[in-house]
Coordinates of C-alpha atoms in Angstrom, one line a residue:
Chain A
M1 CA -40.7 -26.9 -31.1
N2 CA -38.4 -25.4 -28.5
P3 CA -35.1 -27.3 -28.4
D4 CA -34.3 -26.0 -24.9
V5 CA -37.1 -28.1 -23.5
Y6 CA -35.5 -31.3 -24.8
D7 CA -32.2 -30.4 -23.1
L8 CA -34.1 -29.7 -19.9
L9 CA -35.9 -33.1 -20.1
I10 CA -32.6 -35.0 -20.7
G11 CA -30.9 -33.1 -17.8
L12 CA -33.9 -33.8 -15.6
A13 CA -33.7 -37.5 -16.5
V14 CA -30.0 -37.7 -15.7
L15 CA -30.6 -36.0 -12.3
L16 CA -33.4 -38.3 -11.4
F17 CA -31.4 -41.3 -12.4
A18 CA -28.5 -40.2 -10.2
I19 CA -30.8 -39.5 -7.2
G20 CA -32.3 -43.0 -7.6
L21 CA -28.9 -44.6 -7.8
A22 CA -27.7 -42.7 -4.7
G23 CA -30.8 -44.0 -2.9
V24 CA -30.0 -47.6 -3.9
A25 CA -26.5 -47.2 -2.6
L26 CA -27.5 -45.3 0.5
R27 CA -30.6 -47.0 2.0
R28 CA -30.6 -50.2 4.0
N29 CA -34.3 -51.1 3.7
A30 CA -34.9 -53.3 0.8
L31 CA -38.4 -51.9 0.1
V32 CA -37.0 -48.3 -0.1
M33 CA -34.3 -49.6 -2.4
V34 CA -37.0 -50.9 -4.7
M35 CA -38.6 -47.5 -4.6
C36 CA -35.3 -45.9 -5.6
L37 CA -35.1 -48.4 -8.5
E38 CA -38.5 -47.1 -9.5
L39 CA -37.0 -43.6 -9.5
M40 CA -34.3 -44.8 -11.9
I41 CA -36.9 -46.5 -14.2
N42 CA -39.0 -43.3 -14.2
A43 CA -35.9 -41.4 -15.3
V44 CA -35.4 -43.9 -18.2
V45 CA -39.1 -43.5 -19.2
L46 CA -38.7 -39.7 -19.2
S47 CA -35.7 -39.9 -21.5
F48 CA -37.7 -42.2 -23.9
V49 CA -40.6 -39.8 -23.9
A50 CA -38.3 -36.9 -24.5
G51 CA -36.8 -38.7 -27.5
A52 CA -40.3 -39.5 -28.9
W53 CA -41.4 -35.9 -28.4
R54 CA -38.4 -34.5 -30.1
T55 CA -38.4 -36.8 -33.1
Q56 CA -42.3 -37.0 -33.3
T57 CA -42.1 -40.8 -33.6
L58 CA -44.0 -43.5 -31.8
G59 CA -41.1 -45.6 -30.7
G60 CA -40.3 -43.9 -27.4
A61 CA -43.9 -43.9 -26.3
A62 CA -44.3 -47.6 -27.2
M63 CA -41.2 -48.4 -25.3
S64 CA -42.6 -46.6 -22.3
F65 CA -45.7 -48.8 -22.5
F66 CA -43.5 -52.0 -22.5
I67 CA -41.4 -50.6 -19.6
F68 CA -44.7 -50.1 -17.6
V69 CA -45.6 -53.8 -18.2
A70 CA -42.1 -55.0 -17.1
V71 CA -42.3 -52.7 -14.0
T72 CA -45.6 -54.1 -13.0
C73 CA -44.3 -57.7 -13.2
E74 CA -41.1 -56.7 -11.3
V75 CA -42.9 -55.0 -8.5
A76 CA -45.5 -57.8 -8.1
L77 CA -42.7 -60.3 -7.8
A78 CA -40.4 -58.0 -5.7
M79 CA -43.2 -57.4 -3.1
A80 CA -43.9 -61.1 -2.8
L81 CA -40.2 -61.8 -2.2
L82 CA -39.8 -58.9 0.3
V83 CA -42.7 -60.2 2.4
L84 CA -41.1 -63.7 2.3
L85 CA -37.7 -62.2 3.3
S86 CA -39.3 -60.2 6.1
R87 CA -41.1 -63.2 7.5
R88 CA -38.0 -65.4 7.3
R89 CA -35.5 -63.0 8.7
G90 CA -37.8 -60.6 10.7
S91 CA -36.2 -57.6 9.0
L92 CA -35.8 -55.9 5.6
D93 CA -32.3 -54.6 6.5
L94 CA -30.1 -56.0 3.7
G95 CA -27.1 -55.3 5.9
N96 CA -28.2 -58.3 8.0
A97 CA -28.7 -60.6 5.0
P98 CA -25.2 -61.8 4.2
E99 CA -26.4 -64.6 2.0
L100 CA -27.6 -62.0 -0.5
K101 CA -24.0 -60.7 -1.1
G102 CA -22.7 -61.4 -4.5
Chain B
M1 CA -41.8 -20.5 -23.5
T2 CA -44.8 -21.7 -21.5
T3 CA -43.9 -25.3 -22.2
F4 CA -40.4 -24.7 -20.9
F5 CA -41.6 -23.0 -17.8
L6 CA -44.2 -25.7 -17.0
V7 CA -41.7 -28.5 -17.6
A8 CA -39.1 -26.7 -15.4
L9 CA -41.8 -26.2 -12.6
F10 CA -43.0 -29.8 -12.6
G11 CA -39.4 -31.1 -13.0
L12 CA -38.4 -29.1 -9.9
V13 CA -41.3 -30.7 -8.0
A14 CA -40.3 -34.2 -9.3
V15 CA -36.7 -33.7 -8.1
L16 CA -37.8 -32.5 -4.7
F17 CA -40.0 -35.5 -4.1
A18 CA -37.3 -37.8 -5.5
V19 CA -34.9 -36.5 -2.8
L20 CA -37.7 -37.0 -0.3
V21 CA -38.0 -40.7 -1.4
V22 CA -34.3 -41.2 -0.6
A23 CA -34.3 -39.2 2.6
A24 CA -37.5 -40.2 4.3
R25 CA -37.0 -42.6 7.2
Q26 CA -40.4 -44.3 7.2
P27 CA -41.2 -46.3 4.0
M28 CA -44.8 -45.1 4.0
R29 CA -43.5 -41.5 3.7
A30 CA -41.1 -42.6 1.0
A31 CA -44.0 -44.3 -0.9
L32 CA -46.2 -41.1 -0.7
A33 CA -43.3 -39.0 -1.9
L34 CA -42.9 -41.5 -4.8
V35 CA -46.6 -41.1 -5.7
A36 CA -46.2 -37.3 -5.8
H37 CA -43.0 -37.7 -7.9
M38 CA -44.9 -39.9 -10.4
I39 CA -47.8 -37.4 -10.6
S40 CA -45.3 -34.6 -11.3
L41 CA -43.8 -36.7 -14.2
A42 CA -47.3 -37.4 -15.5
A43 CA -47.9 -33.6 -15.5
I44 CA -44.7 -33.1 -17.6
Y45 CA -46.0 -35.7 -20.1
A46 CA -49.3 -33.9 -20.3
V47 CA -47.6 -30.6 -20.9
L48 CA -45.7 -32.2 -23.8
D49 CA -49.0 -33.5 -25.2
V50 CA -47.9 -37.1 -24.7
H51 CA -51.3 -37.9 -23.1
V52 CA -51.1 -41.7 -23.5
V53 CA -47.9 -42.0 -21.4
A54 CA -49.3 -39.5 -18.9
L55 CA -52.4 -41.7 -18.5
F56 CA -50.3 -44.9 -18.2
Q57 CA -48.1 -43.2 -15.6
V58 CA -51.1 -42.3 -13.4
L59 CA -53.1 -45.6 -14.0
V60 CA -50.3 -48.1 -14.0
Y61 CA -47.7 -46.6 -11.7
V62 CA -49.8 -44.6 -9.2
G63 CA -52.9 -46.8 -9.4
A64 CA -51.4 -50.3 -9.5
V65 CA -47.7 -50.4 -8.6
M66 CA -47.9 -48.0 -5.6
V67 CA -50.9 -49.9 -4.3
F68 CA -48.8 -53.0 -4.2
M69 CA -46.1 -51.1 -2.3
V70 CA -48.5 -49.6 0.2
Y71 CA -50.1 -53.0 1.0
T72 CA -46.6 -54.5 1.4
I73 CA -45.6 -51.7 3.8
M74 CA -48.8 -52.4 5.9
L75 CA -47.8 -56.1 6.1
L76 CA -44.3 -55.3 7.5
D77 CA -43.2 -54.8 11.1
D78 CA -42.5 -51.1 11.9
R79 CA -39.9 -52.1 14.5
D80 CA -37.5 -53.1 11.7
P81 CA -33.9 -51.9 12.6
S82 CA -33.6 -50.4 9.1
Y83 CA -36.2 -47.8 10.1
T84 CA -34.1 -46.5 12.9
H85 CA -30.7 -46.7 11.1
P86 CA -31.9 -46.1 7.5
Y87 CA -28.6 -45.1 5.8
T88 CA -25.3 -46.7 4.9
H89 CA -22.1 -45.4 3.2
P90 CA -23.4 -41.8 2.4
V91 CA -20.1 -40.6 0.9
A92 CA -19.8 -43.7 -1.3
A93 CA -23.4 -43.3 -2.5
A94 CA -22.9 -39.6 -3.3
L95 CA -19.7 -40.3 -5.2
V96 CA -21.3 -43.2 -7.2
A97 CA -24.3 -41.0 -8.1
L98 CA -22.1 -38.1 -9.0
A99 CA -19.9 -40.2 -11.3
V100 CA -22.8 -41.8 -13.1
G101 CA -24.6 -38.5 -13.4
V102 CA -21.5 -36.9 -15.0
A103 CA -21.0 -39.8 -17.3
L104 CA -24.6 -39.8 -18.4
L105 CA -24.5 -36.1 -19.1
W106 CA -21.3 -36.5 -21.0
T107 CA -22.9 -39.1 -23.3
M108 CA -26.6 -37.9 -23.5
G109 CA -26.4 -34.2 -22.9
S110 CA -23.8 -33.2 -25.5
P111 CA -24.8 -31.4 -28.6
T112 CA -28.4 -32.4 -28.8
A113 CA -29.7 -28.8 -28.8
G114 CA -30.2 -26.8 -31.9
G115 CA -33.3 -28.5 -33.2
V116 CA -32.3 -27.8 -36.8
N117 CA -33.5 -31.2 -38.0
A118 CA -36.4 -31.5 -35.5
P119 CA -39.5 -32.4 -37.3
A120 CA -42.7 -30.4 -37.0
P121 CA -45.2 -31.7 -34.4
V122 CA -47.5 -34.4 -35.8
E123 CA -51.1 -33.7 -34.8
G124 CA -52.7 -36.4 -32.7
L125 CA -49.6 -38.7 -32.7
F126 CA -49.6 -39.2 -28.9
G127 CA -53.3 -38.9 -28.5
F128 CA -55.3 -42.1 -27.8
H129 CA -56.6 -42.6 -31.4
G130 CA -53.2 -42.0 -33.1
F131 CA -51.2 -44.0 -30.6
A132 CA -53.6 -47.0 -30.6
L133 CA -53.6 -47.1 -34.4
G134 CA -49.8 -46.8 -34.8
F135 CA -49.1 -49.1 -31.9
M136 CA -51.2 -51.9 -33.2
K137 CA -49.8 -51.6 -36.7
Q138 CA -46.2 -51.6 -35.6
Y139 CA -46.0 -53.4 -32.2
V140 CA -48.6 -56.1 -32.2
W141 CA -46.2 -58.9 -31.7
H142 CA -44.3 -57.0 -29.0
F143 CA -47.7 -56.5 -27.3
E144 CA -48.3 -60.3 -27.4
L145 CA -44.9 -60.9 -25.9
A146 CA -45.7 -58.4 -23.1
T147 CA -48.8 -60.4 -22.2
V148 CA -46.6 -63.5 -22.0
L149 CA -44.3 -61.6 -19.6
L150 CA -47.3 -60.7 -17.4
L151 CA -48.2 -64.4 -17.3
V152 CA -44.7 -65.3 -16.3
G153 CA -44.9 -62.6 -13.5
I154 CA -48.2 -64.1 -12.2
V155 CA -46.7 -67.6 -12.2
A156 CA -43.5 -66.4 -10.4
A157 CA -45.5 -64.5 -7.7
W158 CA -47.7 -67.6 -7.2
A159 CA -44.6 -69.8 -6.8
A160 CA -43.3 -67.4 -4.2
V161 CA -46.6 -67.5 -2.3
R162 CA -46.6 -71.3 -2.5
E163 CA -43.2 -71.5 -0.9
A164 CA -44.4 -69.2 1.9
L165 CA -47.4 -71.4 2.5
G166 CA -45.2 -74.5 2.5
E167 CA -42.9 -73.0 5.1
R168 CA -45.9 -72.2 7.4
A169 CA -47.3 -75.7 7.2

């Protein structure tokens, strides 16, 4: 097993997490913000898989499975709420939704 | 060495498409970039021989989650002002991402290398047979709880749709 690959995977996960976080802070559209959250979740899954691959244990891969289940629930609910928000306010621009602050 | 090269190659592709998700003005372009990003990650998992997670990544994320998103984009109005003015506070966003990235590297990236105590690869551990056996032995109750979570998600989405129908009536 090449240890450099593990370092590369962890560095990649950190970079992808930071890009996703920058997207959440940068974008105004709520749907694109959800996509940036998915980037962050993917980075977390990558770090779990890297840990499982390095230690050759099942825990990280099993955790990835549970994360996929949670993400599916989250996205199904988030999409329903975004369509509701869009119909109610006519826009997904969170800068124009002051009641969401806090 | 081949593994390192392939992981680096697909990692570069994943980073490029992640940047495109953040930068694209139109949500449909961002969604397509996200699909390409997820397929790149699945390729990394396949290179690492973690075939189960690679398959979950393609089937669950690309096949199910992204279909939700694409349908939602098609339901939305493309004259939304957030399409024409998509960004806010770029300097603050860059600073936050940089700070969190440095903090994560500080905690996660420190002396993990070396591989002195790294165990030898276990044959078939992340294949379908090995994963299914190990998963059902160790995580069967977690699996049951995950099904309950899915049920809660269905009920919550149904409640949101009910509210929308009530508003329309």
